[in-house]
């Protein structure tokens, strides 16, 4: 997220957070009932170490580590951990790789134990986590906090509190009850602390949106000519942008749990929708088609060794074709009424955190209208194609009659890829 104003969903997530009982800023004391007994307030304040630029630097690194698992970690949040000595030297760092793998905090403690590198109080060590780990009754889980304490660090820097109300502030309290000094970056808006806090929020923005909206974080990406067309009047669109922009799109696909298109794009473009890497993670390819009027030999039906494909369609439509797709390993999901919102809710239930929509304007318009999209990535290529009303544009009719009712994006950023410009921003919702 850029330094500009955050979207309302994020603001809502944060407001919900702020209204919880947990402390929200850096070195606040825990509630009196939970404070370690008989610790004079002035003496405690004297021992608090303020957040330093080195803390911010390490937290930024922790965020980078966490983001390297984007697309893989879902439905878990992106989290990583680092442990330093008092001089700021990193002793160990680890990332939570995803479902079924060891949590980052536990991996750090295990590695330190293995190396005989566990800290003692004279080391004045610090543990860093970009996201408060799940802890306590709701998660039924105390291992992360125990692992953080087992590192021997006397201080913890937590990038942001857990967004789920039942988990929010629990691990921070538990650490403080174990005598560990805790600084929470959330709530910091300026300076190096604010930068690090923003990096932590951005790292798990999909989770924040998921909590705030009950939908996966959905990005609508399109590429258009300078005259606003996503294809020619014949529907041809390969390629609007240059190689640099396309490389960026492959990277964005890799960040997502699903890449989503409508039937129109399958019919016209016959896309593969992969990250163009032979090995490693590939997001699921999701097609929304009410009619199931799709080619029998589309590239998306080639799933084995490539990437999973999920077809969302209308209940009972073309049963023979459905069976043929299933026989190829394609998952077919039937809906009483297929809408972008119903499909997004389905993807939410599957645990998808981030969906990357690469459809045309036919599907994008109802998706935008029903509040499914959270961010727009618009590539603009410096070329003109004309085509009048026959050449498609990025959005069908939204029913907006006056310009002052146009949807204003927030947190807008400009990036350049070769000759193409990318404008990205958050949708108001
Ligand atoms: N430059 C770019 O960034 C870009 C990206 C994508 C596509 N394109 C171009 O855009 C053109 C295709 O546009 P398009 O609008 O047809 O593609 P689309 O948005 O990908 O597909 C539209 C289709 O989505 C399906 N759909 C499912 N639920 C729907 C609902 N509730 N409302 C509306 N549609 C629903 C329908 O498929 P069924 O008809 O199968 O039921 C509908 O025809 C092609 O020329 C393609 O090359 C360009």
Tab-separated table of C-alpha atoms and ligand atoms in Angstrom:
chain	number	residue	atom	x	y	z
A	1	UNK	CA	0.000	0.000	0.000
A	2	UNK	CA	1.335	3.434	-0.807
A	3	UNK	CA	1.753	6.288	1.590
A	4	UNK	CA	-1.500	7.764	0.339
A	5	UNK	CA	-4.807	7.195	2.081
A	6	UNK	CA	-5.683	3.546	2.667
A	7	UNK	CA	-8.894	2.059	1.330
A	8	UNK	CA	-11.983	1.998	3.468
A	9	UNK	CA	-11.822	-1.766	3.870
A	10	UNK	CA	-8.397	-1.478	5.396
A	11	UNK	CA	-9.564	1.466	7.439
A	12	UNK	CA	-12.506	-0.654	8.615
A	13	UNK	CA	-10.177	-3.483	9.501
A	14	UNK	CA	-8.044	-1.082	11.450
A	15	UNK	CA	-11.019	0.578	13.102
A	16	UNK	CA	-12.281	-2.847	14.160
A	17	UNK	CA	-8.813	-3.494	15.482
A	18	UNK	CA	-8.678	-0.230	17.360
A	19	UNK	CA	-11.980	-0.935	19.068
A	20	UNK	CA	-10.688	-4.196	20.474
A	21	UNK	CA	-9.240	-4.327	23.956
A	22	UNK	CA	-5.694	-4.887	22.783
A	23	UNK	CA	-3.051	-2.200	23.054
A	24	UNK	CA	-2.429	-0.674	19.654
A	25	UNK	CA	0.682	1.373	19.860
A	26	UNK	CA	4.271	0.770	20.465
A	27	UNK	CA	5.140	0.603	24.124
A	28	UNK	CA	1.773	0.853	25.871
A	29	UNK	CA	1.446	-1.136	29.033
A	30	UNK	CA	-0.914	-4.093	29.121
A	31	UNK	CA	-4.217	-3.771	31.023
A	32	UNK	CA	-3.665	-3.546	34.760
A	33	UNK	CA	-5.132	-6.984	35.426
A	34	UNK	CA	-2.581	-8.539	33.107
A	35	UNK	CA	0.458	-6.496	34.095
A	36	UNK	CA	3.276	-8.438	35.732
A	37	UNK	CA	2.854	-7.933	39.451
A	38	UNK	CA	4.759	-5.391	41.552
A	39	UNK	CA	6.666	-3.833	38.691
A	40	UNK	CA	6.951	-0.099	39.419
A	41	UNK	CA	5.772	1.809	36.385
A	42	UNK	CA	8.694	4.232	36.343
A	43	UNK	CA	11.269	1.455	36.571
A	44	UNK	CA	9.566	-0.405	33.707
A	45	UNK	CA	9.481	2.721	31.553
A	46	UNK	CA	13.188	3.211	32.129
A	47	UNK	CA	13.960	-0.226	30.672
A	48	UNK	CA	11.872	0.217	27.515
A	49	UNK	CA	13.906	0.432	24.375
A	50	UNK	CA	12.432	2.672	21.701
A	51	UNK	CA	12.036	1.439	18.146
A	52	UNK	CA	15.257	2.172	16.251
A	53	UNK	CA	16.027	2.521	12.542
A	54	UNK	CA	17.771	-0.885	12.792
A	55	UNK	CA	14.509	-2.372	14.118
A	56	UNK	CA	12.696	-0.927	11.106
A	57	UNK	CA	15.361	-2.308	8.764
A	58	UNK	CA	15.079	-5.804	10.227
A	59	UNK	CA	11.271	-5.652	10.144
A	60	UNK	CA	11.401	-4.701	6.453
A	61	UNK	CA	13.623	-7.730	5.843
A	62	UNK	CA	11.167	-9.927	7.795
A	63	UNK	CA	8.358	-8.670	5.542
A	64	UNK	CA	10.401	-9.555	2.455
A	65	UNK	CA	10.928	-13.063	3.791
A	66	UNK	CA	7.219	-13.424	4.507
A	67	UNK	CA	6.223	-12.188	1.051
A	68	UNK	CA	8.413	-14.755	-0.639
A	69	UNK	CA	5.696	-17.286	0.296
A	70	UNK	CA	2.904	-15.328	-1.347
A	71	UNK	CA	0.470	-17.641	-3.099
A	72	UNK	CA	1.874	-20.611	-1.194
A	73	UNK	CA	1.106	-19.813	2.414
A	74	UNK	CA	-2.697	-19.403	2.042
A	75	UNK	CA	-4.896	-19.829	3.940
A	76	UNK	CA	-2.239	-18.911	6.488
A	77	UNK	CA	-1.077	-15.312	6.725
A	78	UNK	CA	2.354	-14.361	5.467
A	79	UNK	CA	4.653	-14.446	8.442
A	80	UNK	CA	8.351	-14.560	9.151
A	81	UNK	CA	10.555	-14.101	12.181
A	82	UNK	CA	14.092	-12.939	12.911
A	83	UNK	CA	16.130	-12.954	16.106
A	84	UNK	CA	18.985	-10.535	16.797
A	85	UNK	CA	21.456	-9.868	19.546
A	86	UNK	CA	21.387	-6.478	21.237
A	87	UNK	CA	23.913	-5.137	18.721
A	88	UNK	CA	21.420	-5.813	15.915
A	89	UNK	CA	23.262	-8.801	14.420
A	90	UNK	CA	20.789	-11.323	13.044
A	91	UNK	CA	21.229	-14.723	14.713
A	92	UNK	CA	18.520	-16.586	12.823
A	93	UNK	CA	15.544	-15.944	10.560
A	94	UNK	CA	12.742	-18.147	9.240
A	95	UNK	CA	9.518	-18.033	7.244
A	96	UNK	CA	6.264	-19.902	7.662
A	97	UNK	CA	6.221	-21.848	4.428
A	98	UNK	CA	2.509	-22.714	4.475
A	99	UNK	CA	0.030	-25.419	5.357
A	100	UNK	CA	1.608	-28.258	7.312
A	101	UNK	CA	4.966	-26.561	7.814
A	102	UNK	CA	6.612	-25.243	10.942
A	103	UNK	CA	5.712	-21.775	12.105
A	104	UNK	CA	8.460	-19.190	11.671
A	105	UNK	CA	8.841	-18.539	15.417
A	106	UNK	CA	9.177	-22.244	16.155
A	107	UNK	CA	11.646	-22.729	13.303
A	108	UNK	CA	13.806	-19.900	14.729
A	109	UNK	CA	13.793	-21.338	18.257
A	110	UNK	CA	14.528	-24.858	16.959
A	111	UNK	CA	17.418	-23.633	14.848
A	112	UNK	CA	18.912	-21.660	17.750
A	113	UNK	CA	18.646	-24.694	20.004
A	114	UNK	CA	20.262	-26.863	17.338
A	115	UNK	CA	23.164	-24.456	16.999
A	116	UNK	CA	23.467	-23.898	20.753
A	117	UNK	CA	22.849	-20.212	20.026
A	118	UNK	CA	20.017	-19.566	22.493
A	119	UNK	CA	20.387	-16.060	23.965
A	120	UNK	CA	20.653	-15.086	27.587
A	121	UNK	CA	19.535	-11.856	29.202
A	122	UNK	CA	22.964	-10.194	28.819
A	123	UNK	CA	22.606	-10.577	25.022
A	124	UNK	CA	19.630	-8.198	25.184
A	125	UNK	CA	18.234	-9.989	22.132
A	126	UNK	CA	15.170	-8.998	20.137
A	127	UNK	CA	12.689	-11.148	18.193
A	128	UNK	CA	10.890	-9.634	15.214
A	129	UNK	CA	7.588	-10.848	13.792
A	130	UNK	CA	5.725	-8.984	11.056
A	131	UNK	CA	2.385	-10.318	12.359
A	132	UNK	CA	1.335	-11.133	15.898
A	133	UNK	CA	1.170	-14.923	16.011
A	134	UNK	CA	-2.056	-16.751	16.828
A	135	UNK	CA	-2.182	-17.504	20.522
A	136	UNK	CA	-4.582	-18.678	23.192
A	137	UNK	CA	-8.084	-19.948	23.514
A	138	UNK	CA	-9.310	-19.278	19.986
A	139	UNK	CA	-6.272	-20.690	18.243
A	140	UNK	CA	-5.937	-23.340	20.966
A	141	UNK	CA	-2.269	-22.782	20.584
A	142	UNK	CA	0.624	-21.397	22.599
A	143	UNK	CA	3.616	-22.770	20.715
A	144	UNK	CA	4.616	-19.584	18.900
A	145	UNK	CA	4.770	-17.515	22.072
A	146	UNK	CA	6.645	-20.274	23.857
A	147	UNK	CA	9.096	-20.461	20.963
A	148	UNK	CA	9.650	-16.685	20.995
A	149	UNK	CA	10.351	-16.849	24.728
A	150	UNK	CA	12.606	-19.881	24.231
A	151	UNK	CA	14.934	-17.881	21.983
A	152	UNK	CA	16.050	-16.074	25.151
A	153	UNK	CA	15.266	-12.649	23.653
A	154	UNK	CA	14.174	-10.038	26.179
A	155	UNK	CA	12.410	-7.827	23.675
A	156	UNK	CA	9.956	-8.375	20.815
A	157	UNK	CA	9.040	-6.080	17.948
A	158	UNK	CA	5.638	-6.971	16.478
A	159	UNK	CA	4.739	-5.426	13.126
A	160	UNK	CA	0.961	-5.585	13.473
A	161	UNK	CA	-1.545	-7.115	15.828
A	162	UNK	CA	-3.509	-10.108	14.592
A	163	UNK	CA	-6.584	-8.816	12.677
A	164	UNK	CA	-8.964	-11.512	13.952
A	165	UNK	CA	-10.761	-10.101	17.003
A	166	UNK	CA	-10.411	-13.360	18.932
A	167	UNK	CA	-6.654	-13.395	18.509
A	168	UNK	CA	-5.874	-9.721	18.601
A	169	UNK	CA	-3.421	-8.744	21.331
A	170	UNK	CA	-3.300	-12.210	22.911
A	171	UNK	CA	0.259	-13.105	21.952
A	172	UNK	CA	1.474	-9.613	22.886
A	173	UNK	CA	-0.076	-9.969	26.330
A	174	UNK	CA	1.339	-13.467	26.729
A	175	UNK	CA	4.837	-12.230	25.842
A	176	UNK	CA	4.560	-9.378	28.313
A	177	UNK	CA	3.378	-11.775	30.989
A	178	UNK	CA	6.585	-13.695	30.356
A	179	UNK	CA	8.557	-10.518	31.090
A	180	UNK	CA	9.376	-9.736	27.470
A	181	UNK	CA	9.266	-6.078	26.486
A	182	UNK	CA	7.012	-5.711	23.436
A	183	UNK	CA	6.925	-2.890	20.874
A	184	UNK	CA	4.022	-2.955	18.415
A	185	UNK	CA	4.575	-0.954	15.221
A	186	UNK	CA	0.889	-0.838	14.257
A	187	UNK	CA	-0.485	2.648	14.695
A	188	UNK	CA	2.815	4.270	13.746
A	189	UNK	CA	2.176	6.517	10.781
A	190	UNK	CA	5.376	8.450	10.185
A	191	UNK	CA	9.126	8.120	10.032
A	192	UNK	CA	10.980	4.826	9.834
A	193	UNK	CA	8.499	3.258	12.289
A	194	UNK	CA	5.611	4.233	9.997
A	195	UNK	CA	7.425	2.814	6.947
A	196	UNK	CA	7.991	-0.502	8.701
A	197	UNK	CA	4.392	-0.587	9.961
A	198	UNK	CA	3.169	0.022	6.406
A	199	UNK	CA	5.371	-2.793	5.064
A	200	UNK	CA	3.782	-5.129	7.631
A	201	UNK	CA	0.252	-4.056	6.650
A	202	UNK	CA	1.015	-4.430	2.947
A	203	UNK	CA	2.466	-7.871	3.499
A	204	UNK	CA	-0.833	-9.114	4.882
A	205	UNK	CA	-3.224	-6.753	3.104
A	206	UNK	CA	-5.043	-9.753	1.642
A	207	UNK	CA	-5.688	-11.053	5.143
A	208	UNK	CA	-6.878	-7.641	6.319
A	209	UNK	CA	-9.324	-7.465	3.436
A	210	UNK	CA	-10.418	-11.025	4.000
A	211	UNK	CA	-11.270	-10.209	7.606
A	212	UNK	CA	-12.929	-6.880	6.750
A	213	UNK	CA	-14.940	-7.977	3.694
A	214	UNK	CA	-15.435	-11.750	3.932
A	215	UNK	CA	-13.993	-12.037	0.419
A	216	UNK	CA	-10.556	-12.815	-0.935
A	217	UNK	CA	-8.515	-9.716	-1.787
A	218	UNK	CA	-9.283	-9.306	-5.504
A	219	UNK	CA	-7.154	-7.413	-7.975
A	220	UNK	CA	-8.564	-6.493	-11.390
A	221	UNK	CA	-5.769	-6.204	-13.924
A	222	UNK	CA	-6.120	-5.134	-17.524
A	223	UNK	CA	-3.988	-3.763	-20.313
A	224	UNK	CA	-5.393	-1.092	-22.597
A	225	UNK	CA	-4.262	1.126	-25.426
A	226	UNK	CA	-3.994	4.870	-24.986
A	227	UNK	CA	-7.484	5.156	-26.496
A	228	UNK	CA	-8.894	2.864	-23.821
A	229	UNK	CA	-9.270	-0.434	-25.708
A	230	UNK	CA	-8.371	-3.885	-24.375
A	231	UNK	CA	-8.634	-5.532	-27.814
A	232	UNK	CA	-9.212	-4.606	-31.462
A	233	UNK	CA	-12.690	-4.596	-32.995
A	234	UNK	CA	-12.123	-8.282	-33.903
A	235	UNK	CA	-11.374	-9.119	-30.264
A	236	UNK	CA	-7.645	-9.609	-30.845
A	237	UNK	CA	-5.558	-8.554	-27.842
A	238	UNK	CA	-2.172	-10.298	-27.926
A	239	UNK	CA	-0.291	-8.220	-26.978
A	240	UNK	CA	-1.366	-4.832	-25.772
A	241	UNK	CA	1.749	-4.283	-23.632
A	242	UNK	CA	5.433	-5.120	-23.998
A	243	UNK	CA	7.585	-7.851	-22.472
A	244	UNK	CA	8.439	-5.950	-19.255
A	245	UNK	CA	4.780	-5.464	-18.372
A	246	UNK	CA	4.004	-9.099	-19.131
A	247	UNK	CA	6.840	-10.223	-16.864
A	248	UNK	CA	5.325	-8.117	-14.115
A	249	UNK	CA	1.970	-9.834	-14.695
A	250	UNK	CA	3.615	-13.256	-14.307
A	251	UNK	CA	5.029	-12.088	-10.964
A	252	UNK	CA	1.590	-10.836	-9.874
A	253	UNK	CA	0.033	-14.180	-10.827
A	254	UNK	CA	2.548	-15.915	-8.621
A	255	UNK	CA	1.423	-13.777	-5.675
A	256	UNK	CA	-2.171	-14.965	-6.100
A	257	UNK	CA	-4.045	-18.093	-5.102
A	258	UNK	CA	-6.222	-17.859	-8.220
A	259	UNK	CA	-6.190	-16.180	-11.636
A	260	UNK	CA	-9.774	-15.538	-12.777
A	261	UNK	CA	-11.260	-14.986	-16.251
A	262	UNK	CA	-14.685	-15.126	-17.867
A	263	UNK	CA	-15.840	-17.365	-20.685
A	264	UNK	CA	-15.343	-14.531	-23.209
A	265	UNK	CA	-11.604	-14.426	-22.602
A	266	UNK	CA	-11.283	-18.210	-22.922
A	267	UNK	CA	-13.149	-18.143	-26.246
A	268	UNK	CA	-11.172	-15.236	-27.723
A	269	UNK	CA	-7.693	-15.614	-26.244
A	270	UNK	CA	-7.366	-19.288	-25.265
A	271	UNK	CA	-4.972	-18.267	-22.459
A	272	UNK	CA	-2.745	-20.487	-20.313
A	273	UNK	CA	-2.768	-18.130	-17.297
A	274	UNK	CA	0.335	-19.678	-15.718
A	275	UNK	CA	3.346	-17.948	-14.185
A	276	UNK	CA	5.423	-19.237	-17.109
A	277	UNK	CA	7.699	-21.174	-14.795
A	278	UNK	CA	8.244	-24.868	-15.333
A	279	UNK	CA	8.410	-25.704	-11.650
A	280	UNK	CA	7.132	-24.273	-8.407
A	281	UNK	CA	3.838	-22.803	-7.364
A	282	UNK	CA	1.102	-22.092	-9.913
A	283	UNK	CA	-2.141	-20.415	-8.878
A	284	UNK	CA	-5.445	-22.103	-9.685
A	285	UNK	CA	-6.990	-20.908	-12.990
A	286	UNK	CA	-10.661	-20.097	-12.479
A	287	UNK	CA	-13.148	-19.630	-15.339
A	288	UNK	CA	-16.589	-18.100	-14.779
A	289	UNK	CA	-18.967	-19.238	-17.493
A	290	UNK	CA	-22.740	-19.350	-17.219
A	291	UNK	CA	-23.235	-21.068	-20.579
A	292	UNK	CA	-20.238	-23.439	-20.519
A	293	UNK	CA	-20.106	-22.644	-24.184
A	294	UNK	CA	-16.334	-23.085	-24.309
A	295	UNK	CA	-13.927	-24.808	-26.717
A	296	UNK	CA	-13.308	-28.496	-26.013
A	297	UNK	CA	-9.593	-28.099	-26.556
A	298	UNK	CA	-8.847	-24.943	-24.533
A	299	UNK	CA	-5.338	-24.737	-23.069
A	300	UNK	CA	-6.853	-24.365	-19.601
A	301	UNK	CA	-8.085	-27.959	-19.690
A	302	UNK	CA	-4.489	-29.111	-19.699
A	303	UNK	CA	-4.016	-29.361	-15.939
A	304	UNK	CA	-1.743	-32.302	-15.215
A	305	UNK	CA	1.740	-31.034	-14.455
A	306	UNK	CA	0.653	-27.502	-15.373
A	307	UNK	CA	-1.784	-25.916	-12.883
A	308	UNK	CA	-5.233	-26.663	-11.494
A	309	UNK	CA	-8.292	-25.318	-13.321
A	310	UNK	CA	-11.646	-24.637	-11.698
A	311	UNK	CA	-14.697	-23.975	-13.880
A	312	UNK	CA	-17.578	-22.173	-12.171
A	313	UNK	CA	-20.783	-22.609	-14.103
A	314	UNK	CA	-24.578	-22.853	-13.938
A	315	UNK	CA	-26.144	-25.892	-12.313
A	316	UNK	CA	-27.084	-28.593	-14.804
A	317	UNK	CA	-25.644	-26.898	-17.886
A	318	UNK	CA	-24.005	-29.174	-20.501
A	319	UNK	CA	-23.565	-32.218	-18.264
A	320	UNK	CA	-21.609	-34.186	-20.866
A	321	UNK	CA	-19.070	-31.435	-21.301
A	322	UNK	CA	-18.847	-31.124	-17.521
A	323	UNK	CA	-18.010	-34.813	-17.289
A	324	UNK	CA	-15.443	-34.534	-20.061
A	325	UNK	CA	-13.752	-31.690	-18.205
A	326	UNK	CA	-13.771	-33.648	-14.936
A	327	UNK	CA	-12.203	-36.602	-16.742
A	328	UNK	CA	-9.336	-34.309	-17.721
A	329	UNK	CA	-8.818	-33.322	-14.081
A	330	UNK	CA	-10.653	-29.992	-14.283
A	331	UNK	CA	-12.755	-29.175	-11.243
A	332	UNK	CA	-16.294	-28.114	-12.188
A	333	UNK	CA	-18.365	-26.248	-9.617
A	334	UNK	CA	-22.070	-25.645	-10.268
A	335	UNK	CA	-23.941	-22.591	-8.978
A	336	UNK	CA	-27.714	-22.003	-8.831
A	337	UNK	CA	-26.950	-18.508	-10.051
A	338	UNK	CA	-23.399	-17.753	-11.097
A	339	UNK	CA	-22.369	-14.203	-10.200
A	340	UNK	CA	-18.902	-12.759	-9.581
A	341	UNK	CA	-19.876	-12.334	-5.923
A	342	UNK	CA	-20.994	-15.962	-5.572
A	343	UNK	CA	-17.733	-17.110	-7.166
A	344	UNK	CA	-15.677	-14.828	-4.883
A	345	UNK	CA	-17.534	-16.189	-1.842
A	346	UNK	CA	-16.780	-19.697	-3.042
A	347	UNK	CA	-13.078	-18.829	-3.385
A	348	UNK	CA	-13.176	-17.296	0.108
A	349	UNK	CA	-14.564	-20.552	1.503
A	350	UNK	CA	-11.738	-22.444	-0.174
A	351	UNK	CA	-9.311	-20.295	1.812
A	352	UNK	CA	-8.058	-18.190	-1.104
A	353	UNK	CA	-6.514	-14.978	0.146
A	354	UNK	CA	-5.663	-13.225	-3.096
A	355	UNK	CA	-7.360	-13.492	-6.503
A	356	UNK	CA	-6.008	-11.923	-9.670
A	357	UNK	CA	-8.797	-11.188	-12.168
A	358	UNK	CA	-7.691	-10.990	-15.813
A	359	UNK	CA	-11.131	-11.007	-17.411
A	360	UNK	CA	-12.610	-8.652	-19.973
A	361	UNK	CA	-15.103	-5.870	-19.356
A	362	UNK	CA	-18.114	-8.227	-19.540
A	363	UNK	CA	-17.312	-9.922	-16.255
A	364	UNK	CA	-15.397	-7.003	-14.747
A	365	UNK	CA	-18.452	-4.711	-14.686
A	366	UNK	CA	-20.703	-6.923	-12.527
A	367	UNK	CA	-17.695	-7.807	-10.364
A	368	UNK	CA	-16.930	-4.125	-9.814
A	369	UNK	CA	-20.601	-3.301	-9.185
A	370	UNK	CA	-20.998	-6.014	-6.588
A	371	UNK	CA	-17.913	-4.932	-4.605
A	372	UNK	CA	-15.786	-7.940	-5.506
A	373	UNK	CA	-12.733	-5.926	-6.632
A	374	UNK	CA	-10.406	-4.282	-4.136
A	375	UNK	CA	-7.539	-3.089	-6.281
A	376	UNK	CA	-7.125	-2.146	-9.934
A	377	UNK	CA	-3.927	-2.609	-11.934
A	378	UNK	CA	-4.327	-0.762	-15.219
A	379	UNK	CA	-1.553	-1.004	-17.797
A	380	UNK	CA	-1.638	1.710	-20.419
A	381	UNK	CA	0.282	1.096	-23.626
A	382	UNK	CA	1.309	4.112	-25.721
A	383	UNK	CA	-0.493	2.902	-28.855
A	384	UNK	CA	-3.820	3.588	-30.524
A	385	UNK	CA	-6.191	1.007	-31.961
A	386	UNK	CA	-9.490	2.772	-32.610
A	387	UNK	CA	-12.252	0.292	-33.304
A	388	UNK	CA	-15.120	2.403	-32.034
A	389	UNK	CA	-17.860	0.702	-30.047
A	390	UNK	CA	-16.858	-2.748	-31.379
A	391	UNK	CA	-13.467	-2.723	-29.650
A	392	UNK	CA	-13.905	-3.754	-25.996
A	393	UNK	CA	-13.037	-1.533	-23.055
A	394	UNK	CA	-11.935	-2.612	-19.554
A	395	UNK	CA	-15.328	-2.182	-17.911
A	396	UNK	CA	-18.846	-2.769	-19.175
A	397	UNK	CA	-21.626	-0.530	-18.009
A	398	UNK	CA	-21.530	0.385	-14.327
A	399	UNK	CA	-24.649	2.527	-14.638
A	400	UNK	CA	-22.792	5.706	-13.647
A	401	UNK	CA	-24.345	8.730	-15.337
A	402	UNK	CA	-22.428	11.700	-13.915
A	403	UNK	CA	-18.658	12.045	-13.773
A	404	UNK	CA	-18.824	13.093	-10.141
A	405	UNK	CA	-20.159	9.612	-9.390
A	406	UNK	CA	-17.081	7.937	-10.936
A	407	UNK	CA	-15.309	5.560	-8.545
A	408	UNK	CA	-12.248	7.336	-7.147
A	409	UNK	CA	-9.267	5.047	-6.525
A	410	UNK	CA	-7.140	5.669	-3.451
A	411	UNK	CA	-3.491	4.968	-2.674
A	412	UNK	CA	-2.734	5.538	-6.367
A	413	UNK	CA	0.744	4.642	-7.638
A	414	UNK	CA	2.403	4.940	-11.021
A	415	UNK	CA	5.004	2.488	-12.267
A	416	UNK	CA	6.759	2.202	-15.626
A	417	UNK	CA	7.435	-1.102	-17.398
A	418	UNK	CA	9.361	-0.615	-20.623
A	419	UNK	CA	7.141	1.684	-22.714
A	420	UNK	CA	4.023	0.948	-20.671
A	421	UNK	CA	2.612	2.760	-17.655
A	422	UNK	CA	0.942	0.958	-14.785
A	423	UNK	CA	-1.545	2.856	-12.653
A	424	UNK	CA	-2.680	0.993	-9.569
A	425	UNK	CA	-5.043	2.002	-6.819
A	426	UNK	CA	-7.579	0.732	-4.300
A	427	UNK	CA	-11.281	0.605	-5.111
A	428	UNK	CA	-13.638	2.290	-2.640
A	429	UNK	CA	-15.756	-0.340	-0.913
B	1	LIG	N1	-6.258	-6.525	-22.678
B	1	LIG	C1	-6.724	-7.128	-21.628
B	1	LIG	O1	-6.305	-6.846	-20.493
B	1	LIG	C2	-7.775	-8.186	-21.777
B	1	LIG	C3	-8.027	-9.071	-20.736
B	1	LIG	C4	-9.041	-10.025	-20.876
B	1	LIG	C5	-9.777	-10.070	-22.051
B	1	LIG	N2	-9.479	-9.190	-23.043
B	1	LIG	C6	-10.277	-9.183	-24.282
B	1	LIG	O2	-11.619	-8.977	-23.899
B	1	LIG	C7	-12.455	-9.661	-24.812
B	1	LIG	C8	-13.379	-10.569	-24.035
B	1	LIG	O3	-14.225	-9.764	-23.226
B	1	LIG	P1	-15.361	-10.395	-22.365
B	1	LIG	O4	-16.012	-9.312	-21.634
B	1	LIG	O5	-16.204	-11.277	-23.215
B	1	LIG	O6	-14.511	-11.372	-21.426
B	1	LIG	P2	-14.767	-11.895	-19.942
B	1	LIG	O7	-15.189	-10.788	-19.067
B	1	LIG	O8	-13.526	-12.613	-19.564
B	1	LIG	O9	-15.930	-12.921	-20.107
B	1	LIG	C9	-17.289	-12.564	-20.080
B	1	LIG	C10	-18.026	-13.812	-19.767
B	1	LIG	O10	-17.976	-14.064	-18.380
B	1	LIG	C11	-18.990	-15.012	-18.075
B	1	LIG	N3	-19.769	-14.638	-16.921
B	1	LIG	C12	-19.974	-15.415	-15.828
B	1	LIG	N4	-20.772	-14.828	-14.967
B	1	LIG	C13	-21.106	-13.646	-15.466
B	1	LIG	C14	-21.920	-12.588	-15.008
B	1	LIG	N5	-22.551	-12.641	-13.834
B	1	LIG	N6	-22.029	-11.524	-15.770
B	1	LIG	C15	-21.378	-11.451	-16.935
B	1	LIG	N7	-20.582	-12.427	-17.415
B	1	LIG	C16	-20.459	-13.523	-16.702
B	1	LIG	C17	-19.865	-15.129	-19.304
B	1	LIG	O11	-19.356	-16.280	-19.929
B	1	LIG	P3	-20.278	-17.259	-20.787
B	1	LIG	O12	-20.720	-16.433	-21.953
B	1	LIG	O13	-19.358	-18.349	-21.155
B	1	LIG	O14	-21.416	-17.684	-19.932
B	1	LIG	C18	-19.488	-13.887	-20.090
B	1	LIG	O15	-19.719	-14.003	-21.436
B	1	LIG	C19	-11.565	-10.441	-25.749
B	1	LIG	O16	-11.415	-9.719	-26.943
B	1	LIG	C20	-10.249	-10.495	-25.012
B	1	LIG	O17	-9.170	-10.571	-25.889
B	1	LIG	C21	-8.506	-8.254	-22.940
